Tab-separated table of C-alpha atoms in Angstrom:
chain	number	residue	atom	x	y	z
A	1	GLN	CA	-150.806	-147.919	77.317
A	2	ALA	CA	-151.661	-145.829	80.370
A	3	LYS	CA	-149.079	-147.657	82.478
A	4	SER	CA	-146.293	-146.681	80.056
A	5	CYS	CA	-146.984	-142.942	80.461
A	6	ILE	CA	-144.040	-142.023	82.659
A	7	CYS	CA	-141.343	-139.412	82.198
A	8	HIS	CA	-138.409	-141.016	80.386
A	9	MET	CA	-135.963	-138.902	82.407
A	10	CYS	CA	-137.225	-139.055	86.018
A	11	GLY	CA	-139.874	-141.806	85.890
A	12	ALA	CA	-142.617	-139.539	87.298
A	13	HIS	CA	-146.283	-140.271	86.512
A	14	LEU	CA	-147.513	-136.754	87.257
A	15	ASN	CA	-145.865	-133.317	86.719
A	16	ARG	CA	-147.954	-132.618	83.569
A	17	LEU	CA	-146.636	-135.309	81.251
A	18	HIS	CA	-146.224	-134.355	77.592
A	19	SER	CA	-145.540	-136.648	74.660
A	20	CYS	CA	-143.217	-135.575	71.859
A	21	LEU	CA	-145.000	-135.465	68.471
A	22	TYR	CA	-141.793	-136.272	66.559
A	23	CYS	CA	-140.628	-139.403	68.386
A	24	VAL	CA	-141.569	-141.797	71.179
A	25	PHE	CA	-140.680	-139.713	74.257
A	26	PHE	CA	-142.634	-138.803	77.387
A	27	GLY	CA	-141.355	-135.918	79.528
A	28	CYS	CA	-142.718	-133.973	82.485
A	29	PHE	CA	-143.484	-130.289	81.957
A	30	THR	CA	-143.044	-129.205	85.601
A	31	LYS	CA	-139.411	-130.332	85.832
A	32	LYS	CA	-138.848	-129.191	82.221
A	33	HIS	CA	-137.679	-132.598	81.006
A	34	ILE	CA	-139.841	-132.238	77.885
A	35	HIS	CA	-138.257	-128.799	77.383
A	36	GLU	CA	-134.757	-130.324	77.487
A	37	HIS	CA	-135.802	-132.949	74.946
A	38	ALA	CA	-137.277	-130.273	72.649
A	39	LYS	CA	-134.124	-128.169	72.888
A	40	THR	CA	-131.599	-130.955	72.262
A	41	LYS	CA	-133.580	-132.776	69.548
A	42	ARG	CA	-135.241	-129.676	68.023
A	43	HIS	CA	-138.596	-131.449	68.393
A	44	ASN	CA	-140.715	-128.359	68.960
A	45	LEU	CA	-144.222	-129.853	69.311
A	46	ALA	CA	-145.575	-131.950	72.197
A	47	ILE	CA	-149.033	-132.979	73.396
A	48	ASP	CA	-150.280	-132.604	76.986
A	49	LEU	CA	-151.371	-136.109	77.999
A	50	LEU	CA	-153.835	-134.781	80.584
A	51	TYR	CA	-155.917	-132.401	78.458
A	52	GLY	CA	-154.770	-133.019	74.873
A	53	GLY	CA	-153.395	-129.509	74.246
A	54	ILE	CA	-150.550	-129.038	71.739
A	55	TYR	CA	-147.526	-127.082	73.046
A	56	CYS	CA	-145.078	-125.296	70.734
A	57	PHE	CA	-141.611	-124.751	72.229
A	58	MET	CA	-140.762	-122.063	69.668
A	59	CYS	CA	-143.825	-119.981	70.642
A	60	GLN	CA	-143.532	-121.100	74.307
A	61	ASP	CA	-147.331	-121.426	74.362
A	62	TYR	CA	-150.177	-123.827	73.624
A	63	ILE	CA	-151.643	-123.851	70.110
A	64	TYR	CA	-155.425	-123.743	69.962
A	65	ASP	CA	-156.699	-125.536	66.859
A	66	LYS	CA	-160.343	-126.586	66.373
A	67	ASP	CA	-159.512	-129.942	64.754
A	68	MET	CA	-156.966	-130.802	67.455
A	69	GLU	CA	-159.409	-129.863	70.230
A	70	GLN	CA	-162.102	-132.080	68.664
A	71	ILE	CA	-159.688	-135.034	68.524
A	72	ALA	CA	-158.702	-134.404	72.170
A	73	LYS	CA	-162.391	-134.410	73.225
A	74	GLU	CA	-163.090	-137.689	71.422
A	75	GLU	CA	-160.068	-139.395	72.966
A	76	GLN	CA	-161.037	-138.061	76.395
A	77	ARG	CA	-164.549	-139.507	76.084
A	78	LYS	CA	-163.027	-142.879	75.231
A	79	ALA	CA	-160.824	-142.634	78.331
A	80	TRP	CA	-163.816	-141.816	80.559
A	81	LYS	CA	-165.724	-144.823	79.169
A	82	LEU	CA	-162.690	-147.033	79.689
A	83	GLN	CA	-162.465	-145.935	83.312
A	84	ALA	CA	-166.210	-146.179	83.980
A	85	PHE	CA	-167.094	-149.449	82.263
A	86	THR	CA	-163.945	-151.613	82.175
A	87	PRO	CA	-162.291	-151.345	85.602
A	88	THR	CA	-160.515	-154.663	85.002
A	89	VAL	CA	-158.558	-153.130	82.128
A	90	VAL	CA	-157.336	-149.967	83.869
A	91	SER	CA	-157.379	-149.623	87.644
A	92	HIS	CA	-158.595	-146.462	89.371
A	93	TYR	CA	-155.051	-145.984	90.711
A	94	GLN	CA	-153.600	-146.042	87.208
A	95	CYS	CA	-156.266	-143.630	85.974
A	96	THR	CA	-155.492	-141.219	88.808
A	97	MET	CA	-151.738	-141.447	88.314
A	98	THR	CA	-151.847	-140.866	84.570
A	99	GLY	CA	-154.658	-138.295	84.508
A	100	ILE	CA	-157.103	-140.443	82.500
A	101	GLY	CA	-160.664	-139.521	83.377
A	102	GLU	CA	-159.814	-135.939	84.363
A	103	LYS	CA	-163.162	-134.437	83.390
A	104	TYR	CA	-162.092	-131.163	81.842
A	105	SER	CA	-163.448	-129.544	78.730
A	106	THR	CA	-162.841	-126.239	77.047
A	107	TRP	CA	-165.370	-123.438	77.507
A	108	GLU	CA	-168.133	-123.136	74.949
A	109	PRO	CA	-170.850	-120.466	74.997
A	110	THR	CA	-174.334	-121.513	76.094
A	111	LYS	CA	-177.464	-120.699	74.061
A	112	ARG	CA	-178.175	-117.814	76.418
A	113	GLU	CA	-174.648	-116.399	75.944
A	114	LEU	CA	-174.893	-116.735	72.135
A	115	GLU	CA	-178.203	-114.870	72.274
A	116	LEU	CA	-176.606	-112.070	74.295
A	117	LEU	CA	-173.736	-111.813	71.796
A	118	ARG	CA	-176.206	-111.540	68.902
A	119	HIS	CA	-178.150	-108.760	70.628
A	120	ASN	CA	-174.964	-106.909	71.614
A	121	PRO	CA	-172.780	-106.950	68.487
A	122	LYS	CA	-170.564	-104.050	69.576
A	123	ARG	CA	-167.112	-105.248	70.673
A	124	ARG	CA	-164.603	-103.368	72.770
A	125	LYS	CA	-161.263	-103.361	70.949
A	126	ILE	CA	-157.917	-102.896	72.669
A	127	THR	CA	-155.875	-100.407	70.637
A	128	THR	CA	-152.597	-98.625	71.333
A	129	ASN	CA	-154.575	-95.531	72.356
A	130	CYS	CA	-157.016	-97.480	74.524
A	131	THR	CA	-157.474	-96.185	78.085
A	132	ILE	CA	-159.070	-99.326	79.588
A	133	GLY	CA	-157.338	-100.119	82.868
A	134	LEU	CA	-156.431	-96.486	83.533
A	135	ARG	CA	-158.324	-95.071	86.471
A	136	GLY	CA	-157.464	-92.526	89.117
A	137	LEU	CA	-157.883	-93.157	92.856
A	138	ILE	CA	-159.274	-90.593	95.268
A	139	ASN	CA	-156.914	-89.690	98.132
A	140	LEU	CA	-158.847	-90.389	101.359
A	141	GLY	CA	-156.430	-88.439	103.561
A	142	ASN	CA	-152.689	-89.161	103.176
A	143	THR	CA	-153.480	-92.419	101.335
A	144	CYS	CA	-151.200	-91.794	98.334
A	145	PHE	CA	-148.929	-94.555	99.728
A	146	MET	CA	-151.814	-97.015	99.168
A	147	ASN	CA	-152.931	-95.603	95.817
A	148	CYS	CA	-149.514	-95.990	94.151
A	149	ILE	CA	-149.236	-99.657	95.237
A	150	VAL	CA	-152.790	-100.385	94.024
A	151	GLN	CA	-151.855	-98.913	90.625
A	152	ALA	CA	-148.772	-101.181	90.456
A	153	LEU	CA	-150.751	-104.305	91.450
A	154	THR	CA	-153.649	-103.660	89.050
A	155	HIS	CA	-151.151	-103.367	86.182
A	156	THR	CA	-149.207	-106.530	87.040
A	157	PRO	CA	-149.770	-108.635	83.875
A	158	LEU	CA	-150.203	-112.107	85.398
A	159	LEU	CA	-152.185	-110.824	88.417
A	160	ARG	CA	-154.482	-108.929	86.028
A	161	ASP	CA	-155.042	-112.114	83.989
A	162	PHE	CA	-155.863	-114.062	87.164
A	163	PHE	CA	-158.501	-111.655	88.472
A	164	LEU	CA	-160.066	-110.749	85.108
A	165	SER	CA	-160.599	-114.457	84.368
A	166	ASP	CA	-162.571	-114.693	87.640
A	167	ARG	CA	-160.226	-117.280	89.149
A	168	HIS	CA	-160.640	-116.277	92.808
A	169	LYS	CA	-162.919	-118.566	94.822
A	170	CYS	CA	-163.394	-117.153	98.314
A	171	GLU	CA	-162.821	-119.533	101.222
A	172	MET	CA	-163.409	-116.944	103.967
A	173	GLN	CA	-166.400	-117.335	106.312
A	174	SER	CA	-167.245	-113.707	105.644
A	175	PRO	CA	-166.423	-112.648	102.034
A	176	SER	CA	-166.941	-108.992	103.011
A	177	SER	CA	-163.757	-109.212	105.122
A	178	CYS	CA	-161.698	-110.875	102.356
A	179	LEU	CA	-159.007	-108.607	100.869
A	180	VAL	CA	-158.699	-110.866	97.793
A	181	CYS	CA	-162.419	-110.376	97.046
A	182	GLU	CA	-161.900	-106.618	97.290
A	183	MET	CA	-158.891	-106.831	94.938
A	184	SER	CA	-161.061	-108.801	92.503
A	185	THR	CA	-163.671	-106.006	92.660
A	186	LEU	CA	-160.917	-103.414	92.124
A	187	PHE	CA	-159.766	-105.144	88.939
A	188	GLN	CA	-163.350	-105.187	87.671
A	189	GLU	CA	-163.623	-101.460	88.439
A	190	PHE	CA	-160.302	-100.608	86.776
A	191	TYR	CA	-161.047	-102.528	83.577
A	192	SER	CA	-164.745	-101.613	83.337
A	193	GLY	CA	-164.089	-98.649	81.040
A	194	HIS	CA	-165.305	-96.068	83.598
A	195	ARG	CA	-163.184	-92.920	83.594
A	196	SER	CA	-164.238	-91.276	86.842
A	197	PRO	CA	-161.771	-91.741	89.757
A	198	HIS	CA	-162.470	-94.731	91.978
A	199	ILE	CA	-162.937	-94.262	95.736
A	200	PRO	CA	-161.065	-97.122	97.495
A	201	TYR	CA	-162.775	-96.728	100.900
A	202	ARG	CA	-163.541	-100.456	101.280
A	203	LEU	CA	-159.931	-101.350	100.536
A	204	LEU	CA	-158.697	-98.830	103.113
A	205	HIS	CA	-161.109	-100.207	105.736
A	206	LEU	CA	-159.920	-103.795	105.105
A	207	VAL	CA	-156.270	-102.732	105.321
A	208	TRP	CA	-156.937	-100.991	108.639
A	209	THR	CA	-158.761	-104.113	109.882
A	210	HIS	CA	-156.122	-106.680	108.884
A	211	ALA	CA	-152.925	-104.589	109.198
A	212	ARG	CA	-153.579	-102.472	112.286
A	213	HIS	CA	-150.108	-100.867	112.265
A	214	LEU	CA	-151.221	-99.021	109.086
A	215	ALA	CA	-154.505	-97.737	110.576
A	216	GLY	CA	-155.014	-93.973	110.862
A	217	TYR	CA	-154.632	-90.968	108.595
A	218	GLU	CA	-150.878	-90.486	109.013
A	219	GLN	CA	-148.651	-90.837	105.947
A	220	GLN	CA	-147.311	-94.416	105.744
A	221	ASP	CA	-144.422	-96.020	103.879
A	222	ALA	CA	-145.454	-97.415	100.467
A	223	HIS	CA	-142.971	-100.290	100.806
A	224	GLU	CA	-144.384	-101.235	104.204
A	225	PHE	CA	-147.899	-101.134	102.732
A	226	LEU	CA	-146.851	-103.385	99.813
A	227	ILE	CA	-145.462	-106.075	102.148
A	228	ALA	CA	-148.502	-105.834	104.470
A	229	ALA	CA	-150.908	-106.068	101.501
A	230	LEU	CA	-149.113	-109.117	100.037
A	231	ASP	CA	-149.130	-110.760	103.472
A	232	VAL	CA	-152.890	-110.251	103.978
A	233	LEU	CA	-153.659	-111.319	100.381
A	234	HIS	CA	-151.530	-114.444	100.913
A	235	ARG	CA	-153.397	-115.266	104.143
A	236	HIS	CA	-156.813	-114.720	102.537
A	237	CYS	CA	-156.001	-116.812	99.458
A	238	LYS	CA	-156.850	-120.473	99.499
A	239	GLY	CA	-153.759	-122.332	98.296
A	240	ASP	CA	-153.720	-125.744	96.681
A	241	ASP	CA	-153.968	-128.757	99.013
A	242	ASN	CA	-150.636	-129.875	97.609
A	243	GLY	CA	-149.046	-126.671	98.888
A	244	LYS	CA	-145.811	-128.372	99.876
A	245	LYS	CA	-145.283	-129.349	96.254
A	246	ALA	CA	-145.577	-125.762	95.075
A	247	ASN	CA	-142.664	-124.532	93.007
A	248	ASN	CA	-141.691	-121.658	95.293
A	249	PRO	CA	-139.799	-121.358	98.607
A	250	ASN	CA	-142.964	-120.493	100.571
A	251	HIS	CA	-144.424	-123.907	99.574
A	252	CYS	CA	-147.763	-122.237	98.871
A	253	ASN	CA	-149.776	-122.392	95.650
A	254	CYS	CA	-151.801	-119.201	96.205
A	255	ILE	CA	-151.617	-116.678	93.365
A	256	ILE	CA	-149.595	-114.209	95.474
A	257	ASP	CA	-146.825	-116.729	96.146
A	258	GLN	CA	-146.896	-118.017	92.587
A	259	ILE	CA	-146.224	-114.498	91.284
A	260	PHE	CA	-144.220	-112.675	93.967
A	261	THR	CA	-142.239	-115.283	95.947
A	262	GLY	CA	-138.618	-116.003	95.091
A	263	GLY	CA	-135.861	-117.914	96.873
A	264	LEU	CA	-132.768	-116.195	98.278
A	265	GLN	CA	-129.738	-118.435	98.799
A	266	SER	CA	-127.298	-117.585	101.609
A	267	ASP	CA	-123.872	-119.290	101.483
A	268	VAL	CA	-121.705	-118.964	104.603
A	269	THR	CA	-118.128	-120.131	103.893
A	270	CYS	CA	-115.651	-121.008	106.657
A	271	GLN	CA	-112.327	-119.195	106.117
A	272	VAL	CA	-110.343	-122.130	107.560
A	273	CYS	CA	-111.752	-125.321	105.964
A	274	HIS	CA	-113.791	-123.556	103.214
A	275	GLY	CA	-116.866	-125.594	104.137
A	276	VAL	CA	-120.108	-124.020	102.923
A	277	SER	CA	-123.385	-123.836	104.864
A	278	THR	CA	-126.360	-123.025	102.599
A	279	THR	CA	-129.868	-121.830	103.493
A	280	ILE	CA	-132.692	-120.737	101.179
A	281	ASP	CA	-135.285	-118.216	102.368
A	282	PRO	CA	-138.418	-116.916	100.618
A	283	PHE	CA	-138.654	-113.244	99.655
A	284	TRP	CA	-141.273	-110.922	98.199
A	285	ASP	CA	-138.875	-108.079	97.448
A	286	ILE	CA	-135.170	-107.214	97.495
A	287	SER	CA	-134.069	-104.180	99.563
A	288	LEU	CA	-130.955	-102.509	98.127
A	289	ASP	CA	-128.538	-100.113	99.878
A	290	LEU	CA	-127.681	-96.835	98.148
A	291	PRO	CA	-124.542	-94.663	98.009
A	292	GLY	CA	-124.875	-91.886	100.544
A	293	SER	CA	-126.221	-94.157	103.273
A	294	SER	CA	-124.297	-94.850	106.464
A	295	THR	CA	-123.629	-98.373	105.120
A	296	PRO	CA	-120.309	-98.452	103.191
A	297	PHE	CA	-121.150	-98.822	99.507
A	298	TRP	CA	-119.391	-101.159	97.107
A	299	PRO	CA	-117.340	-99.230	94.508
A	300	LEU	CA	-119.029	-98.579	91.199
A	301	SER	CA	-118.625	-101.351	88.671
A	302	PRO	CA	-115.914	-101.239	86.027
A	303	GLY	CA	-117.520	-99.826	82.938
A	304	SER	CA	-119.254	-96.890	84.664
A	305	ASP	CA	-117.591	-94.592	82.165
A	306	GLY	CA	-120.252	-94.480	79.488
A	307	SER	CA	-120.588	-98.161	78.553
A	308	VAL	CA	-123.862	-100.114	78.593
A	309	ILE	CA	-124.285	-102.935	81.122
A	310	ASN	CA	-127.569	-104.868	81.394
A	311	GLY	CA	-129.297	-102.360	79.180
A	312	GLU	CA	-128.374	-99.429	81.460
A	313	SER	CA	-126.761	-96.405	79.937
A	314	HIS	CA	-123.933	-95.524	82.329
A	315	VAL	CA	-123.080	-91.883	82.843
A	316	SER	CA	-119.735	-91.386	84.564
A	317	GLY	CA	-120.265	-91.560	88.334
A	318	THR	CA	-123.924	-92.627	88.074
A	319	THR	CA	-125.021	-95.540	90.248
A	320	THR	CA	-127.079	-98.173	88.449
A	321	LEU	CA	-129.502	-100.854	89.576
A	322	THR	CA	-126.900	-103.398	88.417
A	323	ASP	CA	-124.336	-101.777	90.766
A	324	CYS	CA	-126.775	-102.159	93.660
A	325	LEU	CA	-127.433	-105.797	92.761
A	326	ARG	CA	-123.701	-106.480	92.455
A	327	ARG	CA	-123.228	-105.064	95.919
A	328	PHE	CA	-126.150	-107.106	97.269
A	329	THR	CA	-124.712	-110.363	95.880
A	330	ARG	CA	-121.018	-109.750	96.664
A	331	PRO	CA	-119.209	-111.926	99.259
A	332	GLU	CA	-119.124	-110.143	102.626
A	333	HIS	CA	-116.512	-110.867	105.311
A	334	LEU	CA	-118.359	-111.251	108.622
A	335	GLY	CA	-115.324	-110.361	110.788
A	336	SER	CA	-113.997	-111.617	114.102
A	337	SER	CA	-116.974	-110.253	116.068
A	338	ALA	CA	-119.420	-112.503	114.177
A	339	LYS	CA	-117.750	-115.896	114.223
A	340	ILE	CA	-119.917	-118.942	113.496
A	341	LYS	CA	-119.517	-122.532	114.620
A	342	CYS	CA	-118.261	-124.428	111.580
A	343	SER	CA	-119.660	-127.959	111.211
A	344	GLY	CA	-116.400	-129.005	109.513
A	345	CYS	CA	-113.929	-127.509	112.020
A	346	HIS	CA	-116.250	-128.060	115.045
A	347	SER	CA	-115.163	-124.658	116.380
A	348	TYR	CA	-115.988	-120.954	115.967
A	349	GLN	CA	-114.309	-119.484	112.875
A	350	GLU	CA	-114.409	-116.337	110.775
A	351	SER	CA	-116.465	-116.674	107.628
A	352	THR	CA	-117.789	-114.924	104.519
A	353	LYS	CA	-121.432	-114.663	103.508
A	354	GLN	CA	-122.822	-114.340	100.003
A	355	LEU	CA	-126.443	-113.889	98.849
A	356	THR	CA	-127.612	-115.061	95.414
A	357	MET	CA	-130.954	-115.808	93.757
A	358	LYS	CA	-131.831	-119.498	93.953
A	359	LYS	CA	-135.266	-119.021	92.377
A	360	LEU	CA	-136.529	-115.896	90.683
A	361	PRO	CA	-140.142	-114.753	91.169
A	362	ILE	CA	-142.414	-113.886	88.242
A	363	VAL	CA	-142.524	-110.302	89.548
A	364	ALA	CA	-139.244	-108.959	90.918
A	365	CYS	CA	-139.724	-105.942	93.185
A	366	PHE	CA	-136.664	-103.878	94.129
A	367	HIS	CA	-136.866	-101.563	97.139
A	368	LEU	CA	-134.243	-98.789	97.042
A	369	LYS	CA	-133.561	-97.940	100.684
A	370	ARG	CA	-134.079	-94.188	100.529
A	371	PHE	CA	-135.295	-93.751	104.112
A	372	GLU	CA	-132.573	-94.152	106.726
A	373	HIS	CA	-133.556	-94.585	110.364
A	374	SER	CA	-130.931	-94.945	113.091
A	375	ALA	CA	-130.385	-93.803	116.674
A	376	LYS	CA	-128.494	-90.726	115.456
A	377	LEU	CA	-130.038	-90.138	112.055
A	378	ARG	CA	-133.393	-89.889	110.270
A	379	ARG	CA	-133.138	-88.748	106.676
A	380	LYS	CA	-134.007	-89.399	103.027
A	381	ILE	CA	-131.304	-90.422	100.526
A	382	THR	CA	-131.939	-88.748	97.162
A	383	THR	CA	-129.089	-90.414	95.207
A	384	TYR	CA	-130.156	-90.949	91.584
A	385	VAL	CA	-130.088	-94.618	90.550
A	386	SER	CA	-130.253	-95.497	86.861
A	387	PHE	CA	-132.518	-98.490	86.131
A	388	PRO	CA	-133.194	-100.251	82.790
A	389	LEU	CA	-136.413	-101.057	80.912
A	390	GLU	CA	-135.144	-104.635	80.491
A	391	LEU	CA	-133.180	-106.521	83.124
A	392	ASP	CA	-131.301	-109.831	82.923
A	393	MET	CA	-130.931	-111.426	86.368
A	394	THR	CA	-128.673	-114.284	85.179
A	395	PRO	CA	-125.427	-112.811	86.691
A	396	PHE	CA	-127.041	-112.770	90.164
A	397	MET	CA	-128.254	-116.373	90.152
A	398	ALA	CA	-126.809	-119.071	92.439
A	399	SER	CA	-126.301	-121.252	89.353
A	400	SER	CA	-124.161	-118.521	87.726
A	401	LYS	CA	-122.009	-118.311	90.863
A	402	GLU	CA	-121.465	-122.090	90.834
A	403	SER	CA	-120.594	-122.005	87.116
A	404	ARG	CA	-118.063	-119.192	87.698
A	405	MET	CA	-116.455	-121.144	90.544
A	406	ASN	CA	-116.114	-124.139	88.211
A	407	GLY	CA	-114.686	-121.909	85.490
A	408	GLN	CA	-117.583	-122.746	83.161
A	409	TYR	CA	-119.675	-119.560	83.248
A	410	GLN	CA	-120.531	-117.807	80.019
A	411	GLN	CA	-123.362	-115.442	79.183
A	412	PRO	CA	-126.159	-117.502	77.572
A	413	THR	CA	-126.878	-116.577	73.958
A	414	ASP	CA	-129.664	-119.100	73.332
A	415	SER	CA	-132.929	-117.257	72.618
A	416	LEU	CA	-134.895	-120.061	74.331
A	417	ASN	CA	-133.193	-119.302	77.660
A	418	ASN	CA	-135.236	-116.215	78.578
A	419	ASP	CA	-136.357	-117.340	82.038
A	420	ASN	CA	-134.203	-114.703	83.787
A	421	LYS	CA	-135.163	-111.706	81.617
A	422	TYR	CA	-137.533	-109.049	82.969
A	423	SER	CA	-139.411	-105.976	81.739
A	424	LEU	CA	-140.120	-102.890	83.842
A	425	PHE	CA	-143.873	-102.282	84.271
A	426	ALA	CA	-144.230	-99.980	87.316
A	427	VAL	CA	-142.180	-97.459	89.305
A	428	VAL	CA	-143.181	-95.867	92.620
A	429	ASN	CA	-141.609	-92.505	93.467
A	430	HIS	CA	-141.502	-90.364	96.602
A	431	GLN	CA	-141.272	-86.576	96.415
A	432	GLY	CA	-140.430	-84.392	99.373
A	433	THR	CA	-138.772	-85.044	102.709
A	434	LEU	CA	-139.011	-87.781	105.305
A	435	GLU	CA	-141.462	-85.710	107.368
A	436	SER	CA	-143.541	-84.319	104.500
A	437	GLY	CA	-143.789	-86.125	101.189
A	438	HIS	CA	-146.037	-87.501	98.469
A	439	TYR	CA	-146.095	-90.780	96.512
A	440	THR	CA	-146.786	-91.106	92.788
A	441	SER	CA	-146.308	-93.978	90.363
A	442	PHE	CA	-145.583	-94.668	86.709
A	443	ILE	CA	-147.372	-97.664	85.203
A	444	ARG	CA	-147.043	-99.352	81.818
A	445	GLN	CA	-150.383	-99.998	80.147
A	446	HIS	CA	-149.202	-101.398	76.811
A	447	LYS	CA	-145.680	-101.930	75.520
A	448	ASP	CA	-143.922	-98.518	75.618
A	449	GLN	CA	-147.193	-96.829	76.709
A	450	TRP	CA	-146.544	-95.242	80.116
A	451	PHE	CA	-148.744	-93.121	82.391
A	452	LYS	CA	-148.142	-91.148	85.563
A	453	CYS	CA	-150.624	-91.826	88.378
A	454	ASP	CA	-150.930	-89.021	90.932
A	455	ASP	CA	-153.947	-90.090	93.031
A	456	ALA	CA	-157.015	-89.084	90.956
A	457	ILE	CA	-154.979	-87.597	88.082
A	458	ILE	CA	-153.656	-89.819	85.255
A	459	THR	CA	-151.382	-88.220	82.640
A	460	LYS	CA	-149.401	-89.558	79.670
A	461	ALA	CA	-145.698	-90.056	80.382
A	462	SER	CA	-142.679	-90.710	78.201
A	463	ILE	CA	-140.158	-93.498	78.754
A	464	LYS	CA	-137.628	-90.736	79.520
A	465	ASP	CA	-139.904	-89.428	82.315
A	466	VAL	CA	-139.966	-92.908	83.811
A	467	LEU	CA	-136.214	-93.598	83.566
A	468	ASP	CA	-135.283	-90.105	84.819
A	469	SER	CA	-137.423	-90.464	87.950
A	470	GLU	CA	-135.779	-90.960	91.342
A	471	GLY	CA	-137.203	-94.472	91.888
A	472	TYR	CA	-138.230	-95.929	95.245
A	473	LEU	CA	-139.917	-99.231	94.287
A	474	LEU	CA	-139.182	-100.852	90.916
A	475	PHE	CA	-141.458	-103.606	89.576
A	476	TYR	CA	-140.220	-106.004	86.879
A	477	HIS	CA	-142.195	-108.848	85.249
A	478	LYS	CA	-140.733	-111.984	83.624
A	479	GLN	CA	-140.800	-111.308	79.895
A	480	PHE	CA	-141.897	-114.722	78.656
A	481	LEU	CA	-145.008	-114.635	80.916
A	482	GLU	CA	-146.258	-111.258	79.695
A	483	TYR	CA	-149.208	-111.295	77.329
A	484	GLU	CA	-148.834	-107.922	75.711
């Protein structure tokens, strides 16, 4: 029986095999072959063959049922006995390949924990007016650039779930120098229920230690701090040993790459033979040019006359986030001064270059390039950019481009295809000039519950306040992975 547990579509033994509960079909979860089966056959329930969990494709989540969990435990015990006492029946190799004998059991409270629960009957309830997770940060001397990024990270849904479930296991020789350990402490502080502002002096010290270009009390760029923080967190995280099998372009299984890393596809097309050279590079954020910069800006999209595109309400002449993304993903003629050697023509030819999204990250961060630095010019661009609460990235995907080229593209209407839909959860703003300015942020605590974070001061904000703000860094989270 164990030997027959292979994906019916790709023949894989691993990749989280699931068995359909309607018919005889095994499919791998990682490559979404079980998803395809569920969608085409409308067989919406499947069982995880490794742990015995039941997955519902309509809910897009596992169903936790006491009777089912008891059955799974009993079957797992039988599998362990089979592996331990009858090696002639099932080889160790087969057990490893199929997941039999994976000693995993669900958490159950110990006697001591049950005793504690009995003596402490009061429960903390999360209500719409709850302020858990809201906490100001003391400014330690021009550190507003750090505070606004910390607020965005501590309110990132999947990152919050990771740290509050105590998933970080430090692999550093000295835990006191580990930035991930400090982030774990920060999450505990933020969600402890304390209302007094937190003093992030340890975080600042670690940032100065591991990102020396940010050391000192001068005002720094919040975007630069975000990238430096993600880089240090990535380096301090211990990724899975099977890092090269990770489902992101950085080939790393650490929590930072799982959440923030996407894949950017660059297609360079020869103008003579139309041969295409493709490369895919990892990214943590997308930097977008704005009208008013020295870079020529793509004309506003058709429909900027009051219509709604991608959830954005267009006012005549207003630039939108969609406009910026259209410009970012448009084909660009490289010109005669930037000829490339074409592998088809075997000579240097003019070409066009186009960027699209090969793989979307769980958190999409958009950096609006408001600070312009050149030999002649140093200034801030204050152009207002309209951005939506909900964003569909499907039009900017490499797969959408290929479908359009084949004449097959149409906007998906299937409710199950929500992988490319995002919700706004944080916005970082900059007030003032290039020389003298201040950073603040808006964060979403619950659905439609927004707050303004200005260092130690937290105030209630309306959705209009958020959408009317200038916007410097925009943080979006994949909708189907949010646990609101």
